[in-house]
Short mmCIF file of C-alpha atoms in Angstrom, two decimals:
data_model
loop_
_atom_site.label_atom_id
_atom_site.label_comp_id
_atom_site.label_asym_id
_atom_site.label_seq_id
_atom_site.Cartn_x
_atom_site.Cartn_y
_atom_site.Cartn_z
CA UNK S 1125 21.56 160.02 168.90
CA UNK S 1126 18.10 159.03 169.38
CA UNK S 1127 16.30 160.45 172.51
CA UNK S 1128 13.05 159.20 174.13
CA UNK S 1129 10.26 161.81 174.08
CA UNK S 1130 10.44 165.21 172.63
CA UNK S 1131 12.58 168.33 173.64
CA UNK S 1132 10.46 170.61 171.39
CA UNK S 1133 9.96 173.79 173.23
CA UNK S 1134 6.51 174.61 174.30
CA UNK S 1135 4.99 177.93 173.08
CA UNK S 1136 5.37 180.80 175.30
CA UNK S 1137 5.52 184.66 175.14
CA UNK S 1138 8.94 186.05 175.18
CA UNK S 1139 10.40 188.78 177.42
CA UNK S 1140 13.71 190.56 177.89
CA UNK S 1141 15.53 190.61 181.14
CA UNK S 1142 18.20 193.28 180.56
CA UNK S 1143 19.49 192.09 177.13
CA UNK S 1144 18.62 188.43 177.80
CA UNK S 1145 15.66 187.00 175.94
CA UNK S 1146 13.47 184.69 177.94
CA UNK S 1147 10.81 182.38 176.38
CA UNK S 1148 9.37 182.38 172.89
CA UNK S 1149 11.80 179.84 171.71
CA UNK S 1150 14.90 181.49 173.02
CA UNK S 1151 17.62 179.34 174.54
CA UNK S 1152 16.86 178.20 178.10
CA UNK S 1153 18.66 180.70 180.41
CA UNK S 1154 20.89 179.88 183.34
CA UNK S 1155 20.14 181.72 186.55
CA UNK S 1156 21.70 181.80 190.00
CA UNK S 1157 21.40 183.70 193.33
CA UNK S 1158 23.77 185.29 195.65
CA UNK S 1159 23.99 184.35 199.41
CA UNK S 1160 25.80 187.42 200.48
CA UNK S 1161 24.26 190.15 202.55
CA UNK S 1162 23.06 192.46 199.96
CA UNK S 1163 23.87 195.40 202.34
CA UNK S 1164 27.56 194.56 201.76
CA UNK S 1165 27.73 196.11 198.26
CA UNK S 1166 31.35 194.94 197.61
CA UNK S 1167 30.93 191.29 198.77
CA UNK S 1168 27.68 191.08 196.77
CA UNK S 1169 29.22 192.52 193.61
CA UNK S 1170 32.20 190.28 193.98
CA UNK S 1171 29.87 187.21 194.18
CA UNK S 1172 27.74 188.26 191.29
CA UNK S 1173 30.92 188.80 189.18
CA UNK S 1174 32.02 185.20 190.15
CA UNK S 1175 28.52 183.75 189.22
CA UNK S 1176 28.51 185.55 185.96
CA UNK S 1177 32.01 184.53 185.10
CA UNK S 1178 31.01 180.89 185.68
CA UNK S 1179 28.23 181.41 183.22
CA UNK S 1180 25.15 182.53 185.10
CA UNK S 1181 23.20 184.72 182.61
CA UNK S 1182 20.80 186.17 185.25
CA UNK S 1183 21.84 186.70 188.93
CA UNK S 1184 19.29 187.20 191.65
CA UNK S 1185 20.01 189.11 194.78
CA UNK S 1186 17.96 189.34 198.10
CA UNK S 1187 16.40 192.83 198.65
CA UNK S 1188 14.92 192.47 202.19
CA UNK S 1189 15.74 195.48 204.18
CA UNK S 1190 16.10 199.32 203.52
CA UNK S 1191 19.82 199.00 204.00
CA UNK S 1192 19.94 196.29 201.16
CA UNK S 1193 17.59 198.32 198.79
CA UNK S 1194 19.82 201.33 199.41
CA UNK S 1195 22.84 199.32 198.15
CA UNK S 1196 21.46 197.92 194.89
CA UNK S 1197 22.41 200.81 192.76
CA UNK S 1198 26.02 200.80 194.14
CA UNK S 1199 26.17 197.14 193.27
CA UNK S 1200 25.20 197.80 189.78
CA UNK S 1201 27.69 200.61 189.52
CA UNK S 1202 30.52 198.32 190.75
CA UNK S 1203 29.60 195.67 188.35
CA UNK S 1204 29.49 198.09 185.37
CA UNK S 1205 32.91 199.44 186.35
CA UNK S 1206 34.40 196.03 185.90
CA UNK S 1207 32.56 195.34 182.61
CA UNK S 1208 30.13 192.82 184.19
CA UNK S 1209 26.77 193.71 182.84
CA UNK S 1210 24.80 190.52 183.89
CA UNK S 1211 21.18 191.46 184.67
CA UNK S 1212 20.29 191.64 188.42
CA UNK S 1213 16.98 190.32 189.57
CA UNK S 1214 15.68 191.67 192.79
CA UNK S 1215 14.09 189.12 195.15
CA UNK S 1216 11.33 190.75 197.47
CA UNK S 1217 9.23 189.18 200.03
CA UNK S 1218 6.85 190.94 202.50
CA UNK S 1219 7.97 194.40 202.02
CA UNK S 1220 8.80 194.73 198.26
CA UNK S 1221 6.06 197.53 197.89
CA UNK S 1222 7.82 199.61 200.32
CA UNK S 1223 11.33 199.13 199.22
CA UNK S 1224 10.73 199.63 195.55
CA UNK S 1225 8.83 202.89 196.10
CA UNK S 1226 11.12 204.32 198.84
CA UNK S 1227 14.29 203.55 196.84
CA UNK S 1228 13.54 204.38 193.19
CA UNK S 1229 17.11 203.84 192.11
CA UNK S 1230 16.85 200.27 193.23
CA UNK S 1231 13.63 199.91 191.12
CA UNK S 1232 15.44 201.39 188.14
CA UNK S 1233 18.74 199.44 188.04
CA UNK S 1234 17.27 196.01 188.68
CA UNK S 1235 16.39 194.18 185.39
CA UNK S 1236 13.58 192.08 186.94
CA UNK S 1237 11.53 191.89 190.26
CA UNK S 1238 10.57 188.54 191.72
CA UNK S 1239 7.68 188.55 194.11
CA UNK S 1240 5.92 185.78 196.00
CA UNK S 1241 2.10 186.06 196.04
CA UNK S 1242 2.03 184.11 199.24
CA UNK S 1243 3.62 186.89 201.18
CA UNK S 1244 2.85 190.10 199.28
CA UNK S 1245 0.34 191.01 202.01
CA UNK S 1246 -2.47 189.76 204.02
CA UNK S 1247 -6.26 190.66 203.74
CA UNK S 1248 -7.21 193.91 202.14
CA UNK S 1249 -3.50 195.04 202.16
CA UNK S 1250 -2.62 192.34 199.70
CA UNK S 1251 -4.24 193.79 196.70
CA UNK S 1252 -2.90 197.30 197.42
CA UNK S 1253 0.71 196.06 197.93
CA UNK S 1254 0.72 193.88 194.98
CA UNK S 1255 -0.59 196.66 192.87
CA UNK S 1256 2.17 198.98 194.15
CA UNK S 1257 4.90 196.49 192.95
CA UNK S 1258 3.18 195.94 189.58
CA UNK S 1259 2.66 199.72 188.95
CA UNK S 1260 6.42 200.32 189.85
CA UNK S 1261 7.33 197.52 187.45
CA UNK S 1262 5.16 199.20 184.77
CA UNK S 1263 6.75 202.72 185.50
CA UNK S 1264 10.26 201.30 184.98
CA UNK S 1265 9.52 199.04 182.17
CA UNK S 1266 10.61 195.87 184.24
CA UNK S 1267 9.44 192.29 183.88
CA UNK S 1268 8.15 190.59 186.91
CA UNK S 1269 8.45 186.82 187.97
CA UNK S 1270 5.57 185.80 190.02
CA UNK S 1271 7.11 182.94 192.00
CA UNK S 1272 4.82 180.81 194.14
CA UNK S 1273 6.33 178.33 196.49
CA UNK S 1274 4.94 175.18 197.92
CA UNK S 1275 6.17 176.10 201.48
CA UNK S 1276 4.79 179.74 201.49
CA UNK S 1277 1.28 179.52 199.86
CA UNK S 1278 -1.21 182.09 200.92
CA UNK S 1279 -2.87 180.40 203.85
CA UNK S 1280 -6.08 182.18 203.25
CA UNK S 1281 -6.27 180.79 199.65
CA UNK S 1282 -5.43 177.26 200.78
CA UNK S 1283 -8.08 177.52 203.58
CA UNK S 1284 -10.69 178.58 201.08
CA UNK S 1285 -9.78 175.89 198.47
CA UNK S 1286 -9.80 173.24 201.32
CA UNK S 1287 -13.10 174.32 202.46
CA UNK S 1288 -14.55 174.12 198.85
CA UNK S 1289 -12.88 170.76 198.33
CA UNK S 1290 -14.57 169.35 201.41
CA UNK S 1291 -17.92 170.15 199.96
CA UNK S 1292 -17.38 167.95 196.87
CA UNK S 1293 -18.96 164.58 196.48
CA UNK S 1294 -15.47 163.11 196.04
CA UNK S 1295 -12.97 165.41 197.75
CA UNK S 1296 -9.35 165.53 196.45
CA UNK S 1297 -6.42 164.72 198.54
CA UNK S 1298 -4.75 167.53 200.40
CA UNK S 1299 -1.67 167.29 198.01
CA UNK S 1300 -4.01 167.65 195.02
CA UNK S 1301 -5.57 170.72 196.68
CA UNK S 1302 -2.19 172.15 197.20
CA UNK S 1303 -1.31 171.56 193.47
CA UNK S 1304 -4.44 173.39 192.58
CA UNK S 1305 -3.55 176.29 195.01
CA UNK S 1306 0.00 176.60 193.48
CA UNK S 1307 -1.32 176.78 189.94
CA UNK S 1308 -4.23 178.99 190.73
CA UNK S 1309 -2.06 181.39 192.73
CA UNK S 1310 0.48 181.83 189.90
CA UNK S 1311 -2.05 182.19 187.01
CA UNK S 1312 -4.61 184.44 188.96
CA UNK S 1313 -1.72 186.76 190.06
CA UNK S 1314 -0.47 187.13 186.46
CA UNK S 1315 -3.99 187.89 185.34
CA UNK S 1316 -4.37 190.45 188.07
CA UNK S 1317 -1.01 191.99 187.04
CA UNK S 1318 -2.28 192.20 183.46
CA UNK S 1319 -5.42 193.89 184.66
CA UNK S 1320 -3.35 196.54 186.50
CA UNK S 1321 -1.49 197.16 183.13
CA UNK S 1322 1.63 194.92 183.05
CA UNK S 1323 2.06 193.58 179.64
CA UNK S 1324 1.78 189.87 179.22
CA UNK S 1325 5.29 189.62 177.74
CA UNK S 1326 6.56 191.14 181.00
CA UNK S 1327 5.40 188.27 183.27
CA UNK S 1328 7.30 185.07 184.04
CA UNK S 1329 5.73 182.42 186.29
CA UNK S 1330 7.24 179.78 188.71
CA UNK S 1331 5.66 177.29 190.98
CA UNK S 1332 8.54 175.75 192.96
CA UNK S 1333 8.41 172.56 195.14
CA UNK S 1334 11.06 170.59 197.13
CA UNK S 1335 9.81 167.17 195.97
CA UNK S 1336 10.71 165.79 192.42
CA UNK S 1337 7.39 164.27 191.57
CA UNK S 1338 5.48 167.34 192.93
CA UNK S 1339 7.49 169.65 190.73
CA UNK S 1340 6.98 167.57 187.62
CA UNK S 1341 3.19 167.35 188.10
CA UNK S 1342 2.72 171.02 188.87
CA UNK S 1343 4.80 172.21 185.99
CA UNK S 1344 3.07 169.86 183.52
CA UNK S 1345 -0.15 171.34 184.42
CA UNK S 1346 1.04 174.90 184.63
CA UNK S 1347 2.61 174.65 181.05
CA UNK S 1348 -0.86 173.22 179.86
CA UNK S 1349 -2.85 176.02 181.45
CA UNK S 1350 -0.76 179.15 180.36
CA UNK S 1351 1.55 180.49 177.85
CA UNK S 1352 3.77 182.62 180.15
CA UNK S 1353 7.57 181.78 180.27
CA UNK S 1354 8.32 179.39 183.01
CA UNK S 1355 11.32 179.48 185.48
CA UNK S 1356 12.15 176.08 186.74
CA UNK S 1357 13.88 175.13 189.97
CA UNK S 1358 13.55 172.42 192.53
CA UNK S 1359 13.68 174.62 195.76
CA UNK S 1360 15.59 173.63 198.70
CA UNK S 1361 17.20 170.80 196.63
CA UNK S 1362 19.88 170.00 199.28
CA UNK S 1363 23.51 169.64 199.53
CA UNK S 1364 26.07 167.86 197.29
CA UNK S 1365 25.09 164.93 195.13
CA UNK S 1366 21.60 164.79 196.69
CA UNK S 1367 20.82 168.33 195.45
CA UNK S 1368 22.40 167.75 192.08
CA UNK S 1369 20.55 164.40 191.43
CA UNK S 1370 17.23 165.70 192.56
CA UNK S 1371 17.36 168.91 190.61
CA UNK S 1372 18.68 167.23 187.43
CA UNK S 1373 15.93 164.47 187.66
CA UNK S 1374 13.08 166.90 188.13
CA UNK S 1375 14.18 169.50 185.50
CA UNK S 1376 15.32 166.97 182.94
CA UNK S 1377 11.90 165.33 182.88
CA UNK S 1378 10.23 168.80 182.22
CA UNK S 1379 12.78 170.17 179.77
CA UNK S 1380 12.55 167.03 177.76
CA UNK S 1381 8.88 167.77 177.38
CA UNK S 1382 9.77 171.29 176.28
CA UNK S 1383 8.91 172.85 179.65
CA UNK S 1384 11.14 175.70 181.02
CA UNK S 1385 12.60 178.89 179.84
CA UNK S 1386 14.91 179.73 182.76
CA UNK S 1387 16.55 177.33 185.32
CA UNK S 1388 18.31 177.45 188.58
CA UNK S 1389 19.84 174.62 190.55
CA UNK S 1390 19.25 175.56 194.09
CA UNK S 1391 22.20 173.80 195.81
CA UNK S 1392 23.16 174.35 199.50
CA UNK S 1393 26.80 174.98 199.53
CA UNK S 1394 29.02 173.32 201.91
CA UNK S 1395 30.46 175.76 204.59
CA UNK S 1396 32.83 177.88 202.64
CA UNK S 1397 32.04 176.15 199.49
CA UNK S 1398 32.01 177.66 195.97
CA UNK S 1399 28.53 179.23 195.08
CA UNK S 1400 29.40 178.87 191.36
CA UNK S 1401 28.78 175.25 191.55
CA UNK S 1402 25.06 175.58 190.95
CA UNK S 1403 25.97 177.44 187.70
CA UNK S 1404 28.19 174.63 186.45
CA UNK S 1405 25.52 171.95 187.26
CA UNK S 1406 22.85 173.96 185.44
CA UNK S 1407 25.05 174.43 182.21
CA UNK S 1408 26.12 170.70 182.41
CA UNK S 1409 22.55 169.50 182.71
CA UNK S 1410 21.59 171.61 179.64
CA UNK S 1411 24.62 170.49 177.70
CA UNK S 1412 24.27 166.70 178.46
CA UNK S 1413 20.68 166.94 177.30
CA UNK S 1414 21.61 168.57 174.08
CA UNK S 1415 19.71 171.81 174.72
CA UNK S 1416 22.64 174.12 174.85
CA UNK S 1417 26.44 174.07 174.64
CA UNK S 1418 28.76 176.08 177.02
CA UNK S 1419 32.07 174.30 177.14
CA UNK S 1420 33.66 171.16 175.79
CA UNK S 1421 32.94 168.16 177.96
CA UNK S 1422 35.19 165.45 178.65
CA UNK S 1423 34.09 161.73 178.27
CA UNK S 1424 36.00 159.64 180.73
CA UNK S 1425 35.59 155.98 181.85
CA UNK S 1426 34.79 155.23 185.40
CA UNK S 1427 37.65 152.77 185.89
CA UNK S 1428 37.75 149.27 186.82
CA UNK S 1429 40.11 146.45 187.69
CA UNK S 1430 41.78 147.09 184.34
CA UNK S 1431 42.70 150.68 185.40
CA UNK S 1432 44.37 150.32 188.75
CA UNK S 1433 46.62 153.34 187.79
CA UNK S 1434 44.91 156.74 188.65
CA UNK S 1435 46.76 158.31 185.62
CA UNK S 1436 43.68 158.62 183.43
CA UNK S 1437 41.46 160.08 186.37
CA UNK S 1438 43.99 162.67 187.07
CA UNK S 1439 44.34 163.56 183.39
CA UNK S 1440 40.58 163.81 182.92
CA UNK S 1441 40.33 166.06 185.95
CA UNK S 1442 43.25 168.11 184.80
CA UNK S 1443 41.85 168.54 181.26
CA UNK S 1444 38.32 169.55 182.60
CA UNK S 1445 39.88 172.06 184.76
CA UNK S 1446 42.07 173.46 181.99
CA UNK S 1447 39.06 173.80 179.76
CA UNK S 1448 37.24 175.83 182.31
CA UNK S 1449 40.17 178.02 182.87
CA UNK S 1450 40.61 178.54 179.14
CA UNK S 1451 37.12 178.97 178.14
CA UNK S 1452 36.76 182.67 178.87
CA UNK S 1453 39.61 183.15 176.22
CA UNK S 1454 38.44 180.44 173.84
CA UNK S 1455 34.84 181.54 173.59
CA UNK S 1456 35.88 185.15 172.46
CA UNK S 1457 38.53 183.88 169.94
CA UNK S 1458 37.09 180.57 168.58
CA UNK S 1459 33.34 180.65 168.12
CA UNK S 1460 31.78 177.16 168.42
CA UNK S 1461 34.53 175.71 170.58
CA UNK S 1462 31.93 174.83 173.13
CA UNK S 1463 30.67 171.91 170.91
CA UNK S 1464 34.19 170.34 170.98
CA UNK S 1465 34.02 166.83 172.26
CA UNK S 1466 37.02 165.14 174.09
CA UNK S 1467 37.69 161.67 175.58
CA UNK S 1468 40.12 160.67 178.27
CA UNK S 1469 39.94 156.72 178.46
CA UNK S 1470 41.70 154.30 180.87
CA UNK S 1471 42.40 151.07 178.92
CA UNK S 1472 42.13 149.20 175.61
CA UNK S 1473 38.72 147.84 176.05
CA UNK S 1474 36.81 150.97 175.29
CA UNK S 1475 39.61 153.54 175.06
CA UNK S 1476 40.42 153.49 171.36
CA UNK S 1477 36.62 153.31 170.34
CA UNK S 1478 35.40 156.05 172.50
CA UNK S 1479 38.61 158.30 171.52
CA UNK S 1480 37.55 157.70 167.90
CA UNK S 1481 34.22 159.16 168.63
CA UNK S 1482 35.36 162.27 170.03
CA UNK S 1483 36.87 165.24 168.21
CA UNK S 1484 40.13 164.52 170.03
CA UNK S 1485 40.63 161.56 172.42
CA UNK S 1486 43.42 159.76 174.29
CA UNK S 1487 43.52 156.11 175.44
CA UNK S 1488 45.77 155.67 178.33
CA UNK S 1489 47.39 152.33 179.22
CA UNK S 1490 45.46 150.18 181.64
CA UNK S 1491 46.95 147.69 184.07
CA UNK S 1492 49.62 145.52 182.21
CA UNK S 1493 49.35 147.45 178.95
CA UNK S 1494 52.42 148.97 177.34
CA UNK S 1495 53.40 152.52 178.45
CA UNK S 1496 51.83 154.38 175.37
CA UNK S 1497 48.89 156.50 174.85
CA UNK S 1498 47.46 156.73 171.36
CA UNK S 1499 45.63 160.04 170.58
CA UNK S 1500 42.79 160.11 167.94
CA UNK S 1501 41.73 163.13 166.03
CA UNK S 1502 38.42 163.08 164.29
CA UNK S 1503 38.34 159.26 164.36
CA UNK S 1504 41.84 158.75 162.98
CA UNK S 1505 44.97 157.75 164.98
CA UNK S 1506 47.17 160.88 165.05
CA UNK S 1507 50.07 160.25 167.35
CA UNK S 1508 51.22 158.09 170.27
CA UNK S 1509 52.33 159.80 173.42
CA UNK S 1510 54.94 158.38 175.88
CA UNK S 1511 56.79 159.56 178.86
CA UNK S 1512 56.19 161.80 181.83
CA UNK S 1513 54.65 164.80 180.07
CA UNK S 1514 51.50 163.07 178.44
CA UNK S 1515 49.23 165.64 180.01
CA UNK S 1516 51.20 168.69 178.85
CA UNK S 1517 51.45 167.20 175.26
CA UNK S 1518 47.82 166.30 175.12
CA UNK S 1519 47.01 169.97 176.10
CA UNK S 1520 49.20 171.13 173.32
CA UNK S 1521 47.46 168.90 170.90
CA UNK S 1522 44.16 170.19 172.14
CA UNK S 1523 45.20 173.86 171.58
CA UNK S 1524 46.62 173.06 168.13
CA UNK S 1525 43.26 171.37 167.09
CA UNK S 1526 41.15 174.42 168.37
CA UNK S 1527 43.39 176.89 166.45
CA UNK S 1528 43.04 174.72 163.28
CA UNK S 1529 39.38 173.94 163.48
CA UNK S 1530 37.69 176.98 164.90
CA UNK S 1531 37.94 180.35 163.19
CA UNK S 1532 39.63 182.94 165.28
CA UNK S 1533 37.79 186.27 165.55
CA UNK S 1534 41.24 188.05 165.68
CA UNK S 1535 42.03 187.14 162.15
CA UNK S 1536 41.03 189.88 159.58
#
């Protein structure tokens, strides 16, 4: 399939977060974040487990109070006891210097620290507090993400840059100065960290914005001006389809240009909603762009007047849910199964054609068509299903195809 532009990865240094490689040509890493109270170790460990099971390769937790910091080692212990070894990232704002030094076990068990130059400290305290965090990272051999946010830029830095801008013969707009401040804050902080002694390969940068066009401009410039690994994310993306669309639009543009080493889709969950949705969206974004494979994806037609029955919609939903349920088993037994392609189509117009293009596809009858559903395997008609158990029979064919075409690790 021809694609517009290039998804050739930009050159960056590589670091390890736990056992996960970030940057330097490694696959783009999916990250997520808990929304539990970190001081509740059991609830937080449970949500970390759920995010990791959904496919999050790094999970960030808030460390904002002494009580939270005191529970981080317990969270790690609970996770390890269940065989969940996903790296934990500690998110520090305002008091990270205090928490990391007062709770050394917290500093030791975290796989990465995330700090924000905009709120590390004010005035003369800023350099001291920043140095304390970096020195702790060095002592514990941990990487640091220096994450600048549009909404929490250092006000002293912005004021200084605005004053300098006003003296120019042709001053920039306030937005352009904000772009400059974001990029300067990230790169200057990284250089300060290196002067303190943190190795270049232990630094990851991010410059998050909540507007799609702002994010694209800032990261394009950031990628041009440094070689640190970059974490991508549209901050405060929003709820539901808005958050999904905005995050996907922004990050797809950048990743197509080879920009980005880790990503997070920052969705606002509905009340009581499933936090793992942000992980699934991130995976599907990477997979639909052809950058990584996580799980077989189902091609399904949108439906029209030819498909007044909801059978194909129900089957597509059923199959996609079945795949997600089975993937924890399949990925261990059948390497490569994540690249499998399926099609569930609703009528004769595109059904047979799309089904032939998939590894295994089914064309269900549309309005007025005969009550039969041909199944195609690797481009050839394999069988025609009829009756009340089409879904069950199709799943059985899917299982048979996987066992036949993907080598099982359990076979000697």
